[in-house]
Amino acid sequence: MDMVICDKQWCTGCGACINICQKDAISFVADNEGFNYPEIKQDKCVNCGKCQRVCPQNDVSGLEAFAMDKCFAVWNLDESIRKSSSSGGIFPALAELFLNNGGVVCGASFTDDYMKVHHIIIDNMDDIGLLQGSKYQQSDPEYCYRSCKEKLNKGTPVLFTGTPCQVQGLYSYLGTKHELLWTVDILCHGVPSTLVANKYLQSVEDKYKSSIKKFSYRNKNIPEGWENSCNIEILLENGKQIDGRAENLFFWKSFLSNIYLRKCCYHCEYAGKERIGDITIGDFWGIKNSIQEDLKNGISLVFVNSEKGKTLFDKANIHKEIRNVSEALPFNRTIKQPFELSGDRDKFFSDLKKSGFRRAVFNQMPLKMIKWNITIFVRNIIGDSAYNAIKRRLK
């Protein structure tokens, strides 16, 4: 009988099965929504069962996590690093402790054409920019777990960062929490597929008739700064800089509607107060109501979940303030529970293939899209200052 690794609806795409297979009989294959799922080459498979045993989703009862009782508001003391980070710059502060002391860092990086995100290993601070910045699509771990194990076996300290399911995938692959391994999990909203991301980027290039030279999902270089940093930044090969507001309408509105996340994200076992990594990081949305620090450059939300995490955290070049977890809960839902599916998912993916990303998004919420387009049109005419002043008076 053909080997089945786990139930597809629970598969996170963590890649532990691919890394553990000594026969290289398993590879990722994208399904019709563009999400990678492991496929076994039956002619190479020897039915050893390692892929089933290593899969974290086959034994969620064995999830070993840390309960959180406090959190921190954090920002990097190097303002240039803080400004170049998506939130407060906690990740490069942690990475620096490894890269300047003979260690390595494993994390998610765009490919050169921005069409894929994959995990890579870096060993110097000159490459930290490759791992900085939020990437709102699923990263392919490829064979990074094997590479991490090789580094650890040679006595090299490793900092691994990824979604909670990827952290658990690495732990499961290693079979132990290695003394030279530190892990950072992100507060993950849920992951879109590479297909969705590629269709969006393709729609940008088609609309503006130029290929993309530089792309970022987050951008602080706007009047509101970090508080409104869910703002697309695009530089085209023809030299044109795209106003992010029109692009936010399509990407951010659709992403936050939760219509095209991976199916397992809607019942994620890792979304909750118990965390899997030594440290958990994210954006401290909502803190503006109770902190005096200038918010434009960003504030990170940090949970320190283990003694190893505390040792690392205490060494970082950061400002930190202890905060009540209740402050973070209203604006960071996945501390409590995963997001729910909304909209007609099947129709979205059908429209995506037939009509492209923009039409698929518009068809999900036509009245809202018309309203938002009118708002953007008015804002472009009267300018940001007048628009923001009107908004404040109407509140």
Short mmCIF file of C-alpha atoms in Angstrom, two decimals:
data_model
loop_
_atom_site.label_atom_id
_atom_site.label_comp_id
_atom_site.label_asym_id
_atom_site.label_seq_id
_atom_site.Cartn_x
_atom_site.Cartn_y
_atom_site.Cartn_z
CA MET A 1 0.00 0.00 0.00
CA ASP A 2 1.23 3.51 -0.84
CA MET A 3 2.64 5.46 2.11
CA VAL A 4 0.58 8.48 3.30
CA ILE A 5 2.44 10.89 5.58
CA CYS A 6 -0.47 12.71 7.22
CA ASP A 7 -3.99 13.95 6.57
CA LYS A 8 -3.71 16.75 3.99
CA GLN A 9 -5.99 19.13 5.89
CA TRP A 10 -3.52 19.11 8.80
CA CYS A 11 -0.30 19.31 6.78
CA THR A 12 1.53 22.58 7.50
CA GLY A 13 4.20 22.15 4.82
CA CYS A 14 6.91 22.25 7.49
CA GLY A 15 9.17 19.95 5.42
CA ALA A 16 10.32 17.66 8.25
CA CYS A 17 9.35 14.61 6.17
CA ILE A 18 11.41 15.76 3.18
CA ASN A 19 14.47 16.40 5.32
CA ILE A 20 14.26 13.08 7.20
CA CYS A 21 13.98 10.85 4.12
CA GLN A 22 17.38 9.27 3.51
CA LYS A 23 16.27 8.01 0.09
CA ASP A 24 15.20 11.51 -1.05
CA ALA A 25 11.92 9.91 -2.05
CA ILE A 26 9.80 12.91 -0.96
CA SER A 27 9.46 16.29 -2.62
CA PHE A 28 7.05 19.19 -2.44
CA VAL A 29 4.41 19.47 -5.17
CA ALA A 30 2.05 22.44 -5.38
CA ASP A 31 -1.67 21.68 -5.30
CA ASN A 32 -4.29 23.61 -7.32
CA GLU A 33 -4.17 26.48 -4.77
CA GLY A 34 -0.39 26.73 -4.98
CA PHE A 35 0.38 25.27 -1.55
CA ASN A 36 3.21 22.76 -1.28
CA TYR A 37 2.40 19.27 -0.05
CA PRO A 38 4.82 16.34 0.20
CA GLU A 39 4.59 13.74 -2.54
CA ILE A 40 6.26 10.35 -2.24
CA LYS A 41 8.03 8.76 -5.19
CA GLN A 42 6.77 5.26 -4.54
CA ASP A 43 9.52 3.65 -6.62
CA LYS A 44 12.12 5.11 -4.19
CA CYS A 45 10.14 4.60 -0.98
CA VAL A 46 11.25 1.66 1.22
CA ASN A 47 8.30 2.04 3.65
CA CYS A 48 10.57 2.76 6.63
CA GLY A 49 7.90 5.02 8.15
CA LYS A 50 10.31 7.76 9.19
CA CYS A 51 8.27 10.42 7.38
CA GLN A 52 5.15 9.50 9.33
CA ARG A 53 6.95 9.38 12.66
CA VAL A 54 8.70 12.73 12.15
CA CYS A 55 5.52 14.55 11.12
CA PRO A 56 4.47 16.84 14.01
CA GLN A 57 0.85 16.74 12.84
CA ASN A 58 0.58 13.03 13.55
CA ASP A 59 1.06 13.64 17.26
CA VAL A 60 -0.20 17.11 18.18
CA SER A 61 -0.75 15.84 21.73
CA GLY A 62 3.03 15.77 22.05
CA LEU A 63 3.33 19.52 21.45
CA GLU A 64 5.75 20.87 24.02
CA ALA A 65 5.22 24.57 24.45
CA PHE A 66 5.75 27.37 26.93
CA ALA A 67 2.98 29.29 28.68
CA MET A 68 3.32 33.09 28.56
CA ASP A 69 2.71 35.24 31.60
CA LYS A 70 4.24 38.54 30.47
CA CYS A 71 5.45 40.24 27.34
CA PHE A 72 7.84 43.01 26.35
CA ALA A 73 7.68 46.14 24.23
CA VAL A 74 11.05 46.26 22.46
CA TRP A 75 13.00 48.38 20.02
CA ASN A 76 16.54 48.23 18.69
CA LEU A 77 18.91 50.85 20.08
CA ASP A 78 20.47 51.25 16.63
CA GLU A 79 17.96 53.57 14.94
CA SER A 80 19.12 52.70 11.42
CA ILE A 81 18.44 48.99 12.06
CA ARG A 82 15.14 49.81 13.70
CA LYS A 83 14.01 51.88 10.72
CA SER A 84 14.94 49.13 8.26
CA SER A 85 12.97 46.49 10.18
CA SER A 86 9.27 45.72 9.88
CA SER A 87 8.59 46.43 13.55
CA GLY A 88 11.07 47.38 16.30
CA GLY A 89 14.18 45.56 15.07
CA ILE A 90 14.32 42.72 17.60
CA PHE A 91 15.29 40.06 15.05
CA PRO A 92 18.57 41.66 13.86
CA ALA A 93 19.47 42.36 17.50
CA LEU A 94 19.18 38.64 18.27
CA ALA A 95 20.86 37.59 15.02
CA GLU A 96 23.83 39.86 15.70
CA LEU A 97 24.65 37.87 18.83
CA PHE A 98 25.22 34.79 16.65
CA LEU A 99 26.73 36.32 13.52
CA ASN A 100 29.39 38.26 15.44
CA ASN A 101 30.35 35.25 17.56
CA GLY A 102 30.86 32.38 15.12
CA GLY A 103 27.24 31.29 14.85
CA VAL A 104 24.77 31.18 11.97
CA VAL A 105 21.18 32.29 11.44
CA CYS A 106 18.53 30.43 9.44
CA GLY A 107 15.47 32.32 8.21
CA ALA A 108 13.18 33.22 5.34
CA SER A 109 14.49 35.11 2.30
CA PHE A 110 13.03 36.21 -1.02
CA THR A 111 14.56 34.85 -4.20
CA ASP A 112 16.04 37.55 -6.45
CA ASP A 113 12.83 37.90 -8.48
CA TYR A 114 10.60 38.00 -5.35
CA MET A 115 8.57 35.09 -6.74
CA LYS A 116 9.45 32.66 -3.95
CA VAL A 117 10.37 32.68 -0.27
CA HIS A 118 12.71 30.03 1.05
CA HIS A 119 14.83 29.39 4.13
CA ILE A 120 18.56 30.09 3.88
CA ILE A 121 21.48 30.17 6.31
CA ILE A 122 23.70 33.26 6.70
CA ASP A 123 26.95 33.62 8.64
CA ASN A 124 27.65 37.38 8.58
CA MET A 125 25.81 40.62 9.34
CA ASP A 126 26.30 41.87 5.77
CA ASP A 127 23.54 39.44 4.74
CA ILE A 128 21.09 40.21 7.53
CA GLY A 129 18.97 42.27 5.14
CA LEU A 130 18.09 39.06 3.28
CA LEU A 131 16.25 37.80 6.35
CA GLN A 132 14.81 41.10 7.56
CA GLY A 133 11.29 42.20 6.69
CA SER A 134 7.97 40.40 6.75
CA LYS A 135 7.20 38.06 3.86
CA TYR A 136 3.50 37.35 3.55
CA GLN A 137 3.74 34.02 1.77
CA GLN A 138 4.81 30.57 2.88
CA SER A 139 8.55 29.93 2.97
CA ASP A 140 9.86 26.68 1.53
CA PRO A 141 12.26 25.23 4.12
CA GLU A 142 13.93 23.12 1.41
CA TYR A 143 16.74 21.17 3.13
CA CYS A 144 17.51 23.77 5.80
CA TYR A 145 16.85 21.33 8.67
CA ARG A 146 19.64 19.09 7.37
CA SER A 147 21.93 22.11 7.11
CA CYS A 148 21.09 23.21 10.65
CA LYS A 149 21.85 19.71 11.94
CA GLU A 150 25.21 19.70 10.17
CA LYS A 151 26.10 23.05 11.76
CA LEU A 152 25.02 21.89 15.21
CA ASN A 153 26.99 18.64 14.93
CA LYS A 154 30.09 20.69 14.14
CA GLY A 155 29.60 22.78 17.28
CA THR A 156 28.22 25.87 15.54
CA PRO A 157 25.48 27.80 17.41
CA VAL A 158 22.32 28.18 15.32
CA LEU A 159 19.49 30.70 15.56
CA PHE A 160 16.44 29.44 13.66
CA THR A 161 13.48 31.70 12.94
CA GLY A 162 10.23 30.82 11.23
CA THR A 163 6.55 30.15 11.72
CA PRO A 164 5.70 28.05 14.79
CA CYS A 165 4.99 24.98 12.64
CA GLN A 166 8.45 25.31 11.06
CA VAL A 167 10.08 25.56 14.49
CA GLN A 168 8.24 22.40 15.54
CA GLY A 169 9.25 20.77 12.24
CA LEU A 170 12.92 21.43 13.01
CA TYR A 171 12.57 20.12 16.57
CA SER A 172 10.86 16.99 15.30
CA TYR A 173 13.51 16.42 12.64
CA LEU A 174 16.35 16.81 15.15
CA GLY A 175 14.57 14.63 17.70
CA THR A 176 15.82 16.86 20.52
CA LYS A 177 16.24 20.49 21.51
CA HIS A 178 19.96 20.79 20.86
CA GLU A 179 21.93 22.82 23.38
CA LEU A 180 23.42 24.99 20.61
CA LEU A 181 20.05 25.70 18.97
CA TRP A 182 17.90 28.74 19.76
CA THR A 183 14.52 29.24 18.10
CA VAL A 184 12.37 32.28 17.39
CA ASP A 185 8.78 31.81 16.23
CA ILE A 186 6.78 34.63 14.71
CA LEU A 187 3.23 35.62 15.56
CA CYS A 188 1.89 34.20 12.32
CA HIS A 189 -1.42 35.42 10.86
CA GLY A 190 -1.51 32.46 8.47
CA VAL A 191 0.27 31.91 5.15
CA PRO A 192 -0.82 32.55 1.55
CA SER A 193 0.56 30.28 -1.16
CA THR A 194 3.33 31.03 -3.62
CA LEU A 195 0.68 30.96 -6.38
CA VAL A 196 -1.31 33.77 -4.73
CA ALA A 197 1.83 35.86 -4.20
CA ASN A 198 3.00 35.29 -7.76
CA LYS A 199 -0.40 36.17 -9.21
CA TYR A 200 -0.36 39.40 -7.22
CA LEU A 201 3.17 40.33 -8.35
CA GLN A 202 2.26 39.41 -11.92
CA SER A 203 -0.75 41.74 -11.70
CA VAL A 204 1.57 44.56 -10.63
CA GLU A 205 3.91 44.02 -13.57
CA ASP A 206 0.98 43.74 -16.00
CA LYS A 207 -0.67 46.91 -14.72
CA TYR A 208 2.46 49.06 -14.78
CA LYS A 209 4.08 47.34 -17.78
CA SER A 210 7.44 46.83 -16.10
CA SER A 211 9.14 44.13 -14.09
CA ILE A 212 9.71 44.61 -10.36
CA LYS A 213 13.15 45.72 -9.21
CA LYS A 214 12.46 46.08 -5.48
CA PHE A 215 9.46 44.94 -3.48
CA SER A 216 8.41 45.01 0.17
CA TYR A 217 5.12 44.18 1.88
CA ARG A 218 5.86 46.67 4.67
CA ASN A 219 7.06 50.26 4.45
CA LYS A 220 7.63 52.77 7.25
CA ASN A 221 8.71 55.60 4.96
CA ILE A 222 5.31 57.28 5.08
CA PRO A 223 3.96 60.10 7.29
CA GLU A 224 2.27 57.68 9.71
CA GLY A 225 5.38 55.48 10.00
CA TRP A 226 5.15 52.01 11.57
CA GLU A 227 1.53 52.42 12.70
CA ASN A 228 0.45 52.27 9.07
CA SER A 229 3.38 50.22 7.79
CA CYS A 230 1.16 47.56 6.20
CA ASN A 231 1.94 49.52 3.08
CA ILE A 232 3.26 48.00 -0.13
CA GLU A 233 6.54 49.44 -1.48
CA ILE A 234 7.38 48.80 -5.14
CA LEU A 235 10.18 50.07 -7.36
CA LEU A 236 9.94 49.05 -11.01
CA GLU A 237 12.79 48.37 -13.43
CA ASN A 238 11.69 51.41 -15.45
CA GLY A 239 12.45 53.58 -12.41
CA LYS A 240 8.87 54.25 -11.41
CA GLN A 241 7.99 54.20 -7.70
CA ILE A 242 4.47 52.92 -7.12
CA ASP A 243 2.15 54.60 -4.62
CA GLY A 244 1.48 51.82 -2.14
CA ARG A 245 -2.07 52.88 -1.30
CA ALA A 246 -3.61 51.50 -4.48
CA GLU A 247 -1.71 48.23 -4.02
CA ASN A 248 -2.71 47.99 -0.35
CA LEU A 249 -6.30 47.98 -1.56
CA PHE A 250 -5.75 44.68 -3.34
CA PHE A 251 -3.14 42.84 -1.31
CA TRP A 252 -3.70 43.95 2.27
CA LYS A 253 -7.49 44.08 2.17
CA SER A 254 -7.61 40.57 0.73
CA PHE A 255 -4.90 39.13 3.01
CA LEU A 256 -6.64 40.44 6.12
CA SER A 257 -9.94 38.98 4.92
CA ASN A 258 -8.38 35.51 5.39
CA ILE A 259 -9.76 34.18 2.12
CA TYR A 260 -6.62 32.47 0.80
CA LEU A 261 -4.63 31.16 3.77
CA ARG A 262 -3.39 27.57 3.89
CA LYS A 263 -6.26 25.36 5.04
CA CYS A 264 -4.49 24.15 8.19
CA CYS A 265 -4.05 27.79 9.28
CA TYR A 266 -7.76 28.02 10.08
CA HIS A 267 -7.36 25.35 12.78
CA CYS A 268 -3.73 25.99 13.65
CA GLU A 269 -2.48 24.08 16.69
CA TYR A 270 0.21 26.70 17.30
CA ALA A 271 -2.04 29.79 17.53
CA GLY A 272 -2.51 30.33 21.24
CA LYS A 273 -0.91 31.48 24.48
CA GLU A 274 1.46 28.53 24.52
CA ARG A 275 4.38 29.09 22.15
CA ILE A 276 6.85 26.67 20.62
CA GLY A 277 9.99 28.81 20.24
CA ASP A 278 12.44 30.04 22.85
CA ILE A 279 11.33 33.55 21.88
CA THR A 280 8.20 34.78 20.08
CA ILE A 281 8.25 38.05 18.11
CA GLY A 282 5.72 40.22 16.31
CA ASP A 283 4.35 43.76 16.07
CA PHE A 284 3.03 45.35 19.25
CA TRP A 285 -0.11 46.68 17.60
CA GLY A 286 -2.32 48.66 19.95
CA ILE A 287 0.39 49.80 22.33
CA LYS A 288 0.04 53.42 21.20
CA ASN A 289 -2.63 53.90 23.85
CA SER A 290 -0.16 53.45 26.69
CA ILE A 291 3.43 54.18 25.64
CA GLN A 292 5.23 57.48 25.13
CA GLU A 293 7.98 56.30 22.78
CA ASP A 294 7.80 57.67 19.23
CA LEU A 295 5.97 54.95 17.33
CA LYS A 296 6.97 55.90 13.80
CA ASN A 297 10.05 53.66 13.84
CA GLY A 298 8.25 50.63 15.24
CA ILE A 299 7.70 48.61 18.42
CA SER A 300 8.26 44.85 18.61
CA LEU A 301 6.16 42.54 20.73
CA VAL A 302 8.29 39.87 22.41
CA PHE A 303 7.51 36.84 24.55
CA VAL A 304 10.43 35.13 26.26
CA ASN A 305 9.38 31.51 26.60
CA SER A 306 12.37 29.60 28.00
CA GLU A 307 15.51 30.05 30.06
CA LYS A 308 17.58 29.79 26.88
CA GLY A 309 15.44 32.50 25.38
CA LYS A 310 15.90 34.71 28.43
CA THR A 311 19.69 34.33 28.30
CA LEU A 312 19.69 35.40 24.66
CA PHE A 313 17.18 38.20 25.14
CA ASP A 314 19.11 39.73 28.03
CA LYS A 315 22.22 40.10 25.85
CA ALA A 316 20.52 41.90 22.96
CA ASN A 317 21.19 45.57 22.15
CA ILE A 318 17.62 46.69 22.76
CA HIS A 319 15.36 48.83 24.88
CA LYS A 320 12.73 46.68 26.59
CA GLU A 321 9.73 47.34 28.79
CA ILE A 322 7.67 44.69 30.60
CA ARG A 323 4.03 44.92 29.54
CA ASN A 324 0.82 43.16 30.45
CA VAL A 325 -0.17 40.41 28.01
CA SER A 326 -3.69 41.85 28.02
CA GLU A 327 -2.37 44.87 26.09
CA ALA A 328 -1.26 42.67 23.20
CA LEU A 329 -4.27 40.36 23.01
CA PRO A 330 -6.85 42.64 21.29
CA PHE A 331 -4.63 43.34 18.27
CA ASN A 332 -2.76 40.03 17.97
CA ARG A 333 -5.47 37.41 17.59
CA THR A 334 -3.15 34.44 17.07
CA ILE A 335 -1.97 34.76 20.66
CA LYS A 336 -5.46 33.46 21.46
CA GLN A 337 -6.70 31.51 18.43
CA PRO A 338 -6.38 31.19 14.65
CA PHE A 339 -8.29 33.31 12.17
CA GLU A 340 -11.50 31.98 10.63
CA LEU A 341 -12.15 31.52 6.93
CA SER A 342 -14.32 34.23 5.39
CA GLY A 343 -15.69 34.61 1.90
CA ASP A 344 -16.04 32.08 -0.88
CA ARG A 345 -12.62 30.43 -0.99
CA ASP A 346 -13.37 28.11 -3.93
CA LYS A 347 -14.62 31.02 -6.03
CA PHE A 348 -11.56 33.07 -5.17
CA PHE A 349 -9.15 30.41 -6.42
CA SER A 350 -11.29 29.74 -9.48
CA ASP A 351 -11.34 33.47 -10.34
CA LEU A 352 -7.61 33.71 -9.57
CA LYS A 353 -6.80 31.22 -12.31
CA LYS A 354 -9.32 32.51 -14.83
CA SER A 355 -9.16 36.27 -14.32
CA GLY A 356 -6.09 37.04 -12.23
CA PHE A 357 -5.51 38.37 -8.72
CA ARG A 358 -7.24 41.75 -8.92
CA ARG A 359 -10.48 40.49 -10.39
CA ALA A 360 -10.56 37.60 -7.90
CA VAL A 361 -10.21 40.06 -5.01
CA PHE A 362 -12.77 42.49 -6.43
CA ASN A 363 -15.32 39.71 -6.86
CA GLN A 364 -15.05 38.85 -3.17
CA MET A 365 -15.97 42.35 -1.94
CA PRO A 366 -17.13 44.60 -4.82
CA LEU A 367 -18.96 47.26 -2.77
CA LYS A 368 -16.07 47.66 -0.33
CA MET A 369 -13.58 47.86 -3.20
CA ILE A 370 -15.59 50.65 -4.84
CA LYS A 371 -15.76 52.55 -1.53
CA TRP A 372 -12.02 52.15 -0.91
CA ASN A 373 -11.19 53.27 -4.46
CA ILE A 374 -13.22 56.44 -3.95
CA THR A 375 -11.37 57.09 -0.68
CA ILE A 376 -8.00 56.71 -2.40
CA PHE A 377 -9.13 59.03 -5.22
CA VAL A 378 -10.20 61.73 -2.74
CA ARG A 379 -7.01 61.36 -0.71
CA ASN A 380 -4.84 61.76 -3.81
CA ILE A 381 -6.68 64.99 -4.69
CA ILE A 382 -6.70 66.72 -1.30
CA GLY A 383 -3.42 65.32 0.02
CA ASP A 384 -2.47 63.32 3.10
CA SER A 385 -2.51 66.21 5.59
CA ALA A 386 -6.02 67.38 4.70
CA TYR A 387 -7.31 63.82 4.54
CA ASN A 388 -5.91 62.93 7.97
CA ALA A 389 -7.26 66.18 9.47
CA ILE A 390 -10.75 65.35 8.17
CA LYS A 391 -10.50 61.84 9.59
CA ARG A 392 -9.55 63.18 13.01
CA ARG A 393 -12.49 65.62 13.05
CA LEU A 394 -14.95 62.90 12.08
CA LYS A 395 -13.87 60.61 14.89
#
